[in-house]
Short mmCIF file of C-alpha atoms in Angstrom, two decimals:
data_model
loop_
_atom_site.label_atom_id
_atom_site.label_comp_id
_atom_site.label_asym_id
_atom_site.label_seq_id
_atom_site.Cartn_x
_atom_site.Cartn_y
_atom_site.Cartn_z
CA GLN P 535 -5.03 18.73 1.84
CA LYS P 536 -3.53 15.24 1.35
CA GLU P 537 -1.76 14.62 -1.97
CA VAL P 538 -4.24 11.85 -2.85
CA GLU P 539 -7.93 11.85 -1.96
CA GLN P 540 -10.18 8.78 -2.22
CA ASP P 541 -13.65 8.29 -0.86
CA PRO P 542 -13.38 5.52 1.81
CA GLY P 543 -17.04 4.36 1.22
CA PRO P 544 -18.11 1.88 2.11
CA LEU P 545 -19.74 1.14 -1.32
CA SER P 546 -22.34 -1.73 -1.63
CA VAL P 547 -23.53 -2.97 -5.08
CA PRO P 548 -25.59 -5.91 -6.38
CA GLU P 549 -23.94 -8.60 -8.31
CA GLY P 550 -23.44 -7.76 -12.04
CA ALA P 551 -23.42 -3.95 -11.36
CA ILE P 552 -20.78 -1.69 -12.96
CA VAL P 553 -18.61 -0.18 -10.28
CA SER P 554 -16.81 3.00 -10.54
CA LEU P 555 -14.02 4.01 -8.04
CA ASN P 556 -12.09 7.25 -8.19
CA CYS P 557 -9.21 9.19 -6.74
CA THR P 558 -8.12 12.91 -7.15
CA TYR P 559 -4.55 14.05 -6.64
CA SER P 560 -2.74 17.43 -6.31
CA ASN P 561 0.86 16.67 -7.30
CA SER P 562 1.23 17.25 -11.08
CA ALA P 563 4.57 15.37 -10.99
CA PHE P 564 2.79 11.98 -10.57
CA GLN P 565 3.28 9.89 -13.67
CA TYR P 566 2.66 6.36 -12.55
CA PHE P 567 -0.88 5.28 -11.36
CA MET P 568 -1.84 1.99 -9.80
CA TRP P 569 -4.81 0.35 -8.22
CA TYR P 570 -4.20 -2.13 -5.42
CA ARG P 571 -6.88 -4.63 -4.16
CA GLN P 572 -6.71 -5.63 -0.58
CA TYR P 573 -8.82 -8.57 0.89
CA SER P 574 -9.71 -8.66 4.40
CA ARG P 575 -6.70 -9.34 6.67
CA LYS P 576 -4.36 -9.59 3.80
CA GLY P 577 -1.64 -7.36 2.21
CA PRO P 578 -2.50 -5.25 -0.97
CA GLU P 579 -1.83 -6.74 -4.36
CA LEU P 580 -1.35 -4.87 -7.62
CA LEU P 581 -4.48 -4.89 -9.72
CA MET P 582 -3.88 -2.39 -12.54
CA TYR P 583 -1.14 -0.08 -13.59
CA THR P 584 -1.19 2.88 -16.00
CA TYR P 585 1.56 5.16 -17.04
CA SER P 586 0.67 8.89 -17.69
CA SER P 587 -2.77 9.54 -19.22
CA GLY P 588 -5.02 7.14 -20.96
CA ASN P 589 -7.01 3.78 -20.55
CA LYS P 590 -6.04 0.39 -19.78
CA GLU P 591 -8.29 -2.65 -19.86
CA ASP P 592 -7.73 -6.12 -18.32
CA GLY P 593 -10.76 -8.35 -18.37
CA ARG P 594 -13.60 -6.88 -16.33
CA PHE P 595 -11.25 -4.00 -15.18
CA THR P 596 -10.61 -0.70 -16.85
CA ALA P 597 -8.21 1.90 -15.47
CA GLN P 598 -8.50 5.57 -16.67
CA VAL P 599 -6.11 8.45 -15.95
CA ASP P 600 -6.93 12.10 -16.76
CA LYS P 601 -3.82 13.99 -15.89
CA SER P 602 -5.42 17.33 -16.98
CA SER P 603 -8.09 16.95 -14.34
CA LYS P 604 -5.76 15.00 -11.90
CA TYR P 605 -8.40 12.32 -11.64
CA ILE P 606 -8.08 8.53 -12.04
CA SER P 607 -10.76 5.94 -12.18
CA LEU P 608 -11.12 2.12 -11.85
CA PHE P 609 -14.26 0.54 -13.47
CA ILE P 610 -15.21 -2.93 -12.69
CA ARG P 611 -17.82 -4.65 -15.09
CA ASP P 612 -20.10 -7.44 -14.07
CA SER P 613 -19.05 -7.18 -10.63
CA GLN P 614 -18.83 -10.46 -8.59
CA PRO P 615 -18.91 -11.16 -4.90
CA SER P 616 -15.22 -12.10 -5.19
CA ASP P 617 -14.54 -8.53 -5.95
CA SER P 618 -15.52 -7.55 -2.48
CA ALA P 619 -12.48 -5.98 -1.10
CA THR P 620 -10.73 -2.59 -0.42
CA TYR P 621 -9.40 -0.84 -3.54
CA LEU P 622 -6.52 1.53 -3.07
CA CYS P 623 -5.18 3.87 -5.57
CA ALA P 624 -1.53 4.71 -5.66
CA MET P 625 0.74 6.95 -7.56
CA ARG P 626 4.24 8.24 -7.81
CA GLY P 627 6.44 10.53 -9.79
CA SER P 628 9.54 9.65 -11.87
CA GLY P 629 12.53 7.86 -10.69
CA ASN P 630 12.72 5.61 -7.71
CA THR P 631 10.26 7.49 -5.55
CA PRO P 632 7.91 5.94 -3.06
CA LEU P 633 4.15 5.28 -3.83
CA VAL P 634 1.65 7.60 -2.23
CA PHE P 635 -1.68 5.84 -1.31
CA GLY P 636 -5.25 6.92 -1.16
CA LYS P 637 -7.16 5.91 1.93
CA GLY P 638 -8.84 3.02 0.03
CA THR P 639 -12.55 2.34 -0.82
CA ARG P 640 -14.29 -0.67 0.73
CA LEU P 641 -16.49 -2.39 -1.77
CA SER P 642 -19.06 -5.03 -1.08
CA VAL P 643 -20.75 -6.93 -4.01
CA ILE P 644 -23.92 -8.53 -2.83
CA ALA P 645 -25.08 -11.86 -4.51
CA ASP R 718 8.68 -19.45 -4.33
CA ALA R 719 10.09 -16.05 -3.43
CA GLU R 720 8.15 -14.29 -0.70
CA ILE R 721 8.01 -11.59 1.94
CA THR R 722 7.27 -12.67 5.47
CA GLN R 723 6.45 -10.58 8.57
CA SER R 724 6.67 -11.67 12.23
CA PRO R 725 5.00 -11.64 14.48
CA ARG R 726 1.55 -11.55 12.82
CA HIS R 727 -0.09 -10.33 16.12
CA LYS R 728 1.46 -8.68 19.15
CA ILE R 729 0.11 -7.14 22.36
CA THR R 730 2.52 -4.98 24.27
CA GLU R 731 2.45 -2.36 26.98
CA THR R 732 3.10 1.39 26.75
CA GLY R 733 6.78 2.23 26.97
CA ARG R 734 8.16 -1.14 25.84
CA GLN R 735 10.35 -1.62 22.88
CA VAL R 736 8.93 -3.52 20.03
CA THR R 737 10.61 -4.93 16.81
CA LEU R 738 8.67 -6.10 13.84
CA ALA R 739 10.65 -8.27 11.48
CA CYS R 740 10.38 -8.19 7.63
CA HIS R 741 12.22 -10.77 5.50
CA GLN R 742 12.07 -10.97 1.68
CA THR R 743 13.64 -13.55 -0.63
CA TRP R 744 13.31 -11.74 -3.97
CA ASN R 745 16.67 -9.94 -3.53
CA HIS R 746 14.77 -6.63 -3.97
CA ASN R 747 16.79 -3.39 -3.27
CA ASN R 748 13.78 -1.42 -2.08
CA MET R 749 11.99 -2.10 1.16
CA PHE R 750 9.24 -0.19 2.86
CA TRP R 751 7.26 -0.08 6.05
CA TYR R 752 3.68 1.22 6.08
CA ARG R 753 1.11 1.44 8.73
CA GLN R 754 -2.63 1.11 8.00
CA ASP R 755 -5.36 2.82 10.04
CA LEU R 756 -9.17 3.30 9.59
CA GLY R 757 -9.64 6.65 8.09
CA HIS R 758 -5.96 7.16 7.15
CA GLY R 759 -5.24 4.30 4.64
CA LEU R 760 -1.63 3.37 4.05
CA ARG R 761 0.98 5.73 5.41
CA LEU R 762 4.63 5.50 4.80
CA ILE R 763 6.94 5.15 7.93
CA HIS R 764 10.32 4.33 6.71
CA TYR R 765 11.94 3.02 3.62
CA SER R 766 15.29 1.79 2.26
CA TYR R 767 16.86 1.69 -1.18
CA GLY R 768 19.65 -0.71 -0.29
CA VAL R 769 21.99 -1.89 2.40
CA GLN R 770 22.94 0.82 4.90
CA ASP R 771 20.44 3.24 3.30
CA THR R 772 17.31 4.37 5.19
CA ASN R 773 14.74 7.34 4.73
CA LYS R 774 12.04 8.83 6.76
CA GLY R 775 8.43 8.65 5.54
CA GLU R 776 5.34 10.54 6.29
CA VAL R 777 4.90 9.17 9.92
CA SER R 778 8.50 8.28 11.11
CA ASP R 779 8.38 9.83 14.63
CA GLY R 780 8.69 7.07 17.24
CA TYR R 781 9.99 4.44 14.76
CA SER R 782 13.38 3.42 13.45
CA VAL R 783 14.89 1.01 10.87
CA SER R 784 18.24 -0.49 9.88
CA ARG R 785 19.28 -2.17 6.94
CA SER R 786 22.29 -4.46 7.29
CA ASN R 787 21.53 -6.93 4.39
CA THR R 788 19.31 -7.00 1.33
CA GLU R 789 16.73 -9.42 2.74
CA ASP R 790 15.67 -7.79 5.99
CA LEU R 791 14.31 -4.47 7.30
CA PRO R 792 13.25 -4.60 10.89
CA LEU R 793 11.01 -1.97 12.21
CA THR R 794 11.70 -0.92 15.84
CA LEU R 795 9.23 1.14 18.02
CA GLU R 796 11.66 2.47 20.71
CA SER R 797 8.95 3.18 23.29
CA ALA R 798 5.62 1.96 22.18
CA ALA R 799 2.57 4.38 22.51
CA SER R 800 -1.11 3.66 22.25
CA SER R 801 -1.18 5.83 19.19
CA GLN R 802 1.04 3.16 17.57
CA THR R 803 -1.67 0.57 17.73
CA SER R 804 -2.13 -0.33 14.12
CA VAL R 805 -1.73 -2.90 11.33
CA TYR R 806 1.88 -2.71 9.80
CA PHE R 807 2.72 -3.79 6.39
CA CYS R 808 6.24 -4.42 5.01
CA ALA R 809 6.64 -4.17 1.24
CA SER R 810 9.54 -4.65 -1.32
CA SER R 811 10.05 -3.70 -4.90
CA PRO R 812 12.89 -4.18 -7.37
CA VAL R 813 14.93 -1.22 -8.69
CA VAL R 814 13.33 -0.71 -12.11
CA LEU R 815 11.83 2.19 -13.83
CA GLY R 816 8.20 1.73 -14.56
CA THR R 817 5.59 0.32 -12.25
CA GLY R 818 7.57 0.17 -9.21
CA GLU R 819 5.18 -2.56 -8.03
CA LEU R 820 5.18 -3.21 -4.41
CA PHE R 821 4.91 -6.76 -3.05
CA PHE R 822 3.33 -6.67 0.40
CA GLY R 823 3.64 -8.94 3.28
CA GLU R 824 0.59 -10.28 5.22
CA GLY R 825 0.80 -7.65 7.88
CA SER R 826 1.58 -7.48 11.57
CA ARG R 827 -1.19 -6.42 13.98
CA LEU R 828 0.17 -4.44 16.93
CA THR R 829 -1.91 -3.50 20.02
CA VAL R 830 -0.38 -1.16 22.55
CA LEU R 831 -2.00 -1.20 25.94
#
């Protein structure tokens, strides 16, 4: 079993829909949780970051972490065609440790 | 503007040849990483470095090597390319700070081994 599991999709939704993307993990030492967005033929870019459990909101995006369930989510409200991309969850433990990535979920928002 | 650049962006090579992918960053970040990205596997860590003369193996290091002689560069070498190494390779860097440890990625190098 990989440390981080993420459904690769693809996921296709109509414009304006609420999108829910999820990852589960097995390493209880993970403390830093991130979501990266990757457009086609580009490198990933950091979208959201959360430390430990809780919620974080940034515009149309909300990141949630439930450490008791080892489950993290990214919600996108009022999705737009420009949100079409691959979304990768990533996480790491304390100190200067490398990030571990999920496989990424490919999202298409249809106008 | 500071940036991270990879070269070449596209390369086709033959089985058994040595290949080097270059990565250069101008942020003066101490941490540098090489990942490969394949369908069905996501991003997998190959090698990483926390500073000059420091290198560490990642999840899929067999057949790859890196060296860090200065802060700006971390070249990735495939000693004897194999078809299984056909992939998109991403270099990334991050500053040494507690907290996000955000990675800044290059645009990727697409390698095909025939």
